[in-house]
């Protein structure tokens, strides 16, 4: 059967995820030189993203004679759908801000501090260019090909909403930051919905490029991590939280209205019903997901104990 399945998608993710962790652990054992040398950081990102995240999926599709265009959703997209995708992406930032505020409340309720992931911050135009390439360009393209391409295609045998939720969950898991899990899941779900509705991975890549590049440029301008800049010193004020929540509801309704106005291309992502019943009867597809969760928990526990 020349199509991706839930089981193959899960094992592709687990392989990429574990190899990435081992690669990072090896680099860290050498004194984390990529933290101090931006060219090494660029090489680290290129290996991690291109070789470890995309190449396994490419090899799998090649050996199984699965169409790259279908698996990675490399379809044309109309200008109308790109514009609508950008509008939904921009409006969804209000909802993601609300998720961020909720996360801050929850982690502080448990007596811990909100923690961002470590990324180098540009301090010159040269370093800005290197970081735009290593954070703003390479990861968005590679991660979209993996998550909104291969994983979404594989899990679509169970239904599109199932595929959207599982691939977004794995995207959040992949980034190894429990403090940002809800935000990452929400951002991934927005990209997934855009890809499903437009029928192409291109809008997903565009919004991901904008997200990461905005982070790099904003961090450079303010001279520090952008996410730390928007994190409150304490829990968000209740009034602010309620206002953001209300604004999120309004934003959600507008996004739904925009969603209904997409073109319906022939290449629109659809659930592949062939073999879906077999996937439902068998629970083998869940094994790599459970193993990935175990790896995530172990990695976090080791990080907390060191």
Short mmCIF file of C-alpha atoms in Angstrom, two decimals:
data_model
loop_
_atom_site.label_atom_id
_atom_site.label_comp_id
_atom_site.label_asym_id
_atom_site.label_seq_id
_atom_site.Cartn_x
_atom_site.Cartn_y
_atom_site.Cartn_z
CA UNK A 1 0.00 0.00 0.00
CA UNK A 2 1.77 3.14 -1.28
CA UNK A 3 0.56 5.57 1.37
CA UNK A 4 1.60 6.66 4.81
CA UNK A 5 -0.10 4.99 7.76
CA UNK A 6 -0.56 6.04 11.37
CA UNK A 7 1.96 3.47 12.49
CA UNK A 8 4.65 4.55 10.01
CA UNK A 9 4.05 8.22 10.86
CA UNK A 10 4.51 7.47 14.55
CA UNK A 11 7.76 5.57 14.08
CA UNK A 12 9.14 8.28 11.77
CA UNK A 13 8.45 10.85 14.48
CA UNK A 14 9.92 8.73 17.28
CA UNK A 15 13.08 8.10 15.26
CA UNK A 16 13.55 11.81 14.50
CA UNK A 17 12.71 12.82 18.08
CA UNK A 18 15.10 10.37 19.77
CA UNK A 19 17.93 11.02 17.31
CA UNK A 20 17.54 14.75 17.92
CA UNK A 21 17.76 14.27 21.69
CA UNK A 22 20.84 12.05 21.38
CA UNK A 23 22.48 14.51 18.99
CA UNK A 24 21.82 17.43 21.36
CA UNK A 25 23.11 15.38 24.32
CA UNK A 26 26.32 14.61 22.42
CA UNK A 27 26.82 18.28 21.54
CA UNK A 28 26.16 19.26 25.16
CA UNK A 29 28.73 16.71 26.36
CA UNK A 30 31.31 18.58 24.28
CA UNK A 31 30.64 21.76 26.24
CA UNK A 32 27.77 23.07 24.07
CA UNK A 33 30.06 24.93 21.65
CA UNK A 34 27.05 25.80 19.49
CA UNK A 35 25.90 28.18 22.25
CA UNK A 36 28.99 30.34 21.76
CA UNK A 37 29.68 30.00 18.02
CA UNK A 38 26.87 30.98 15.67
CA UNK A 39 28.35 29.09 12.72
CA UNK A 40 28.40 25.93 14.83
CA UNK A 41 24.83 26.73 15.87
CA UNK A 42 23.85 26.95 12.20
CA UNK A 43 25.54 23.60 11.50
CA UNK A 44 23.82 22.09 14.57
CA UNK A 45 20.42 23.28 13.34
CA UNK A 46 21.05 22.10 9.76
CA UNK A 47 22.00 18.59 10.91
CA UNK A 48 19.17 18.38 13.41
CA UNK A 49 16.48 19.68 11.09
CA UNK A 50 17.48 18.46 7.63
CA UNK A 51 19.26 15.20 8.44
CA UNK A 52 17.38 14.06 11.53
CA UNK A 53 13.89 15.49 10.98
CA UNK A 54 13.31 15.44 7.23
CA UNK A 55 15.68 12.78 5.87
CA UNK A 56 14.07 9.78 7.70
CA UNK A 57 10.69 10.71 6.21
CA UNK A 58 12.21 11.17 2.76
CA UNK A 59 13.95 7.77 2.95
CA UNK A 60 10.75 6.09 4.15
CA UNK A 61 8.67 7.57 1.33
CA UNK A 62 11.36 6.74 -1.20
CA UNK A 63 11.71 3.10 -0.15
CA UNK A 64 7.91 2.64 0.03
CA UNK A 65 7.41 4.47 -3.29
CA UNK A 66 5.13 7.04 -1.68
CA UNK A 67 4.64 10.25 -3.62
CA UNK A 68 6.65 13.11 -2.07
CA UNK A 69 4.10 15.59 -3.37
CA UNK A 70 1.28 13.77 -1.61
CA UNK A 71 3.11 12.93 1.60
CA UNK A 72 4.52 16.44 2.07
CA UNK A 73 1.48 18.22 0.57
CA UNK A 74 3.57 20.10 -1.96
CA UNK A 75 0.56 21.46 -3.83
CA UNK A 76 -0.14 24.82 -5.39
CA UNK A 77 -2.24 27.25 -3.40
CA UNK A 78 -4.30 30.25 -4.44
CA UNK A 79 -3.42 33.79 -3.41
CA UNK A 80 -6.83 34.03 -1.74
CA UNK A 81 -6.05 31.09 0.51
CA UNK A 82 -2.62 32.50 1.40
CA UNK A 83 -4.16 35.85 2.41
CA UNK A 84 -6.88 34.15 4.46
CA UNK A 85 -4.22 31.97 6.11
CA UNK A 86 -2.21 35.05 7.08
CA UNK A 87 -5.29 36.75 8.51
CA UNK A 88 -6.18 33.70 10.61
CA UNK A 89 -2.59 33.41 11.76
CA UNK A 90 -2.45 37.08 12.78
CA UNK A 91 -5.76 36.94 14.68
CA UNK A 92 -4.85 33.66 16.37
CA UNK A 93 -2.03 35.44 18.20
CA UNK A 94 -4.67 36.85 20.56
CA UNK A 95 -5.76 33.32 21.45
CA UNK A 96 -2.16 32.17 21.82
CA UNK A 97 -1.49 35.13 24.14
CA UNK A 98 -4.40 33.93 26.28
CA UNK A 99 -2.88 30.42 26.35
CA UNK A 100 0.41 32.01 27.41
CA UNK A 101 -1.27 33.87 30.26
CA UNK A 102 -3.11 30.75 31.40
CA UNK A 103 0.19 28.86 31.40
CA UNK A 104 1.78 31.53 33.56
CA UNK A 105 -1.06 31.25 36.06
CA UNK A 106 -0.86 27.46 36.19
CA UNK A 107 2.93 27.18 36.58
CA UNK A 108 2.98 29.84 39.28
CA UNK A 109 0.10 28.12 41.05
CA UNK A 110 2.39 25.08 41.25
CA UNK A 111 5.15 27.28 42.63
CA UNK A 112 7.47 27.22 39.63
CA UNK A 113 8.64 29.90 37.22
CA UNK A 114 7.71 30.04 33.55
CA UNK A 115 10.73 28.94 31.52
CA UNK A 116 11.46 29.65 27.87
CA UNK A 117 13.68 27.55 25.63
CA UNK A 118 17.26 28.71 25.11
CA UNK A 119 18.07 30.35 21.78
CA UNK A 120 20.97 32.67 20.92
CA UNK A 121 20.10 36.36 20.63
CA UNK A 122 21.53 38.43 17.78
CA UNK A 123 23.74 41.37 18.74
CA UNK A 124 24.83 42.49 15.26
CA UNK A 125 23.50 42.47 11.70
CA UNK A 126 25.78 39.54 10.85
CA UNK A 127 24.52 37.45 13.78
CA UNK A 128 20.97 38.52 12.91
CA UNK A 129 21.42 37.06 9.42
CA UNK A 130 22.83 33.80 10.76
CA UNK A 131 20.00 33.43 13.29
CA UNK A 132 17.34 34.27 10.71
CA UNK A 133 18.69 31.36 8.66
CA UNK A 134 19.17 28.95 11.58
CA UNK A 135 15.96 29.81 13.47
CA UNK A 136 13.75 31.75 11.09
CA UNK A 137 14.11 29.71 7.89
CA UNK A 138 15.52 26.18 8.25
CA UNK A 139 13.39 24.93 11.20
CA UNK A 140 10.05 26.27 9.85
CA UNK A 141 10.50 24.54 6.51
CA UNK A 142 11.75 21.26 7.95
CA UNK A 143 9.26 21.11 10.81
CA UNK A 144 6.33 21.84 8.51
CA UNK A 145 7.43 19.08 6.14
CA UNK A 146 7.55 16.65 9.07
CA UNK A 147 4.50 17.65 11.11
CA UNK A 148 2.06 19.24 8.65
CA UNK A 149 3.34 17.04 5.85
CA UNK A 150 4.25 13.46 6.75
CA UNK A 151 2.57 13.17 10.16
CA UNK A 152 -0.64 14.86 9.06
CA UNK A 153 -0.79 12.59 6.01
CA UNK A 154 -0.18 9.46 8.07
CA UNK A 155 -2.71 10.17 10.81
CA UNK A 156 -5.34 11.33 8.29
CA UNK A 157 -6.35 7.67 7.88
CA UNK A 158 -8.25 8.10 11.15
CA UNK A 159 -9.82 11.43 10.22
CA UNK A 160 -8.59 14.98 9.68
CA UNK A 161 -9.39 16.33 13.14
CA UNK A 162 -7.72 13.31 14.71
CA UNK A 163 -4.69 13.92 12.50
CA UNK A 164 -4.67 17.63 13.37
CA UNK A 165 -4.76 16.98 17.12
CA UNK A 166 -2.17 14.18 17.13
CA UNK A 167 0.31 15.96 14.85
CA UNK A 168 -0.06 19.17 16.90
CA UNK A 169 0.42 17.23 20.14
CA UNK A 170 3.63 15.68 18.77
CA UNK A 171 4.82 19.11 17.62
CA UNK A 172 4.46 20.44 21.16
CA UNK A 173 6.14 17.32 22.56
CA UNK A 174 8.99 17.69 20.08
CA UNK A 175 9.98 21.11 21.44
CA UNK A 176 10.73 19.68 24.90
CA UNK A 177 9.33 22.56 26.95
CA UNK A 178 6.41 21.60 29.22
CA UNK A 179 5.97 25.25 30.20
CA UNK A 180 5.10 26.17 26.61
CA UNK A 181 3.24 22.97 25.74
CA UNK A 182 -0.22 24.56 25.48
CA UNK A 183 1.06 27.50 23.43
CA UNK A 184 2.99 25.24 21.07
CA UNK A 185 0.01 22.92 20.67
CA UNK A 186 -2.23 25.89 19.86
CA UNK A 187 0.21 27.35 17.35
CA UNK A 188 0.63 23.96 15.68
CA UNK A 189 -3.13 23.46 15.51
CA UNK A 190 -3.57 26.80 13.74
CA UNK A 191 -0.95 25.85 11.14
CA UNK A 192 -2.52 22.40 10.73
CA UNK A 193 -6.01 23.80 10.16
CA UNK A 194 -4.62 26.23 7.58
CA UNK A 195 -2.84 23.41 5.74
CA UNK A 196 -5.92 21.19 5.80
CA UNK A 197 -8.21 23.94 4.54
CA UNK A 198 -5.88 25.27 1.83
CA UNK A 199 -4.84 21.79 0.67
CA UNK A 200 -1.18 22.78 0.66
CA UNK A 201 1.72 22.94 3.10
CA UNK A 202 2.82 26.31 1.65
CA UNK A 203 0.63 28.51 3.92
CA UNK A 204 1.83 26.53 6.93
CA UNK A 205 5.45 27.17 5.98
CA UNK A 206 4.76 30.88 5.44
CA UNK A 207 3.15 31.44 8.87
CA UNK A 208 5.88 29.38 10.55
CA UNK A 209 8.56 31.46 8.81
CA UNK A 210 6.84 34.63 10.03
CA UNK A 211 6.55 33.32 13.60
CA UNK A 212 10.20 32.33 13.95
CA UNK A 213 11.59 35.32 12.07
CA UNK A 214 9.50 37.69 14.20
CA UNK A 215 10.99 36.08 17.30
CA UNK A 216 14.57 36.51 16.02
CA UNK A 217 14.09 40.13 14.92
CA UNK A 218 12.11 41.18 18.02
CA UNK A 219 14.67 39.60 20.34
CA UNK A 220 17.44 41.46 18.47
CA UNK A 221 15.62 44.80 18.72
CA UNK A 222 14.87 44.53 22.43
CA UNK A 223 18.24 42.94 23.27
CA UNK A 224 16.78 39.90 24.97
CA UNK A 225 14.45 36.94 24.53
CA UNK A 226 11.12 38.14 23.14
CA UNK A 227 9.15 35.53 25.09
CA UNK A 228 10.72 36.57 28.36
CA UNK A 229 9.78 40.12 27.49
CA UNK A 230 6.07 39.30 27.26
CA UNK A 231 6.07 37.14 30.40
CA UNK A 232 4.79 38.92 33.48
CA UNK A 233 6.83 39.02 36.67
CA UNK A 234 3.86 37.56 38.50
CA UNK A 235 0.54 36.01 37.56
CA UNK A 236 -1.44 38.08 35.04
CA UNK A 237 -4.02 40.35 36.60
CA UNK A 238 -7.50 38.78 36.68
CA UNK A 239 -9.03 41.67 34.76
CA UNK A 240 -6.38 41.39 32.05
CA UNK A 241 -6.93 37.63 31.88
CA UNK A 242 -10.70 38.06 31.49
CA UNK A 243 -10.27 40.73 28.82
CA UNK A 244 -7.84 38.56 26.87
CA UNK A 245 -10.21 35.60 27.20
CA UNK A 246 -13.13 37.67 25.89
CA UNK A 247 -11.00 38.99 23.02
CA UNK A 248 -10.02 35.39 22.23
CA UNK A 249 -13.68 34.40 21.88
CA UNK A 250 -14.30 37.28 19.46
CA UNK A 251 -11.14 36.39 17.55
CA UNK A 252 -12.16 32.74 17.35
CA UNK A 253 -15.52 33.66 15.78
CA UNK A 254 -13.78 35.88 13.21
CA UNK A 255 -11.33 33.07 12.38
CA UNK A 256 -14.25 30.68 11.86
CA UNK A 257 -15.80 33.18 9.45
CA UNK A 258 -12.52 33.50 7.55
CA UNK A 259 -12.08 29.72 7.53
CA UNK A 260 -15.39 29.31 5.70
CA UNK A 261 -14.19 31.60 2.91
CA UNK A 262 -11.27 29.49 1.72
CA UNK A 263 -11.25 28.17 -1.82
CA UNK A 264 -11.75 24.41 -2.02
CA UNK A 265 -8.91 23.17 -4.22
CA UNK A 266 -8.89 19.68 -5.65
CA UNK A 267 -5.78 19.03 -3.58
CA UNK A 268 -7.56 19.81 -0.29
CA UNK A 269 -6.28 17.47 2.41
CA UNK A 270 -8.74 14.64 2.88
CA UNK A 271 -8.84 11.65 5.15
CA UNK A 272 -7.68 8.56 3.25
CA UNK A 273 -10.36 6.00 3.95
CA UNK A 274 -8.42 3.13 2.45
CA UNK A 275 -7.13 1.06 5.29
CA UNK A 276 -8.64 3.32 7.94
CA UNK A 277 -10.71 0.54 9.49
CA UNK A 278 -7.59 -1.54 9.97
CA UNK A 279 -5.93 1.40 11.73
CA UNK A 280 -8.90 1.77 14.05
CA UNK A 281 -8.95 -1.91 14.99
CA UNK A 282 -5.25 -2.05 15.71
CA UNK A 283 -3.59 -0.12 18.51
CA UNK A 284 -0.09 -0.60 17.12
CA UNK A 285 -0.05 3.03 15.95
CA UNK A 286 -0.16 4.28 19.53
CA UNK A 287 3.07 2.51 20.62
CA UNK A 288 5.51 5.09 19.15
CA UNK A 289 3.41 7.91 20.61
CA UNK A 290 3.51 6.37 24.09
CA UNK A 291 7.25 5.80 23.77
CA UNK A 292 7.69 9.44 22.72
CA UNK A 293 5.79 10.58 25.83
CA UNK A 294 7.99 8.37 28.01
CA UNK A 295 11.12 9.87 26.42
CA UNK A 296 9.73 13.39 26.96
CA UNK A 297 9.02 12.71 30.66
CA UNK A 298 12.41 11.08 31.26
CA UNK A 299 14.24 13.93 29.55
CA UNK A 300 12.37 16.51 31.60
CA UNK A 301 12.97 14.58 34.84
CA UNK A 302 16.71 14.32 34.10
CA UNK A 303 16.84 18.01 33.30
CA UNK A 304 15.13 18.90 36.59
CA UNK A 305 17.46 16.69 38.63
CA UNK A 306 20.70 18.09 37.17
#
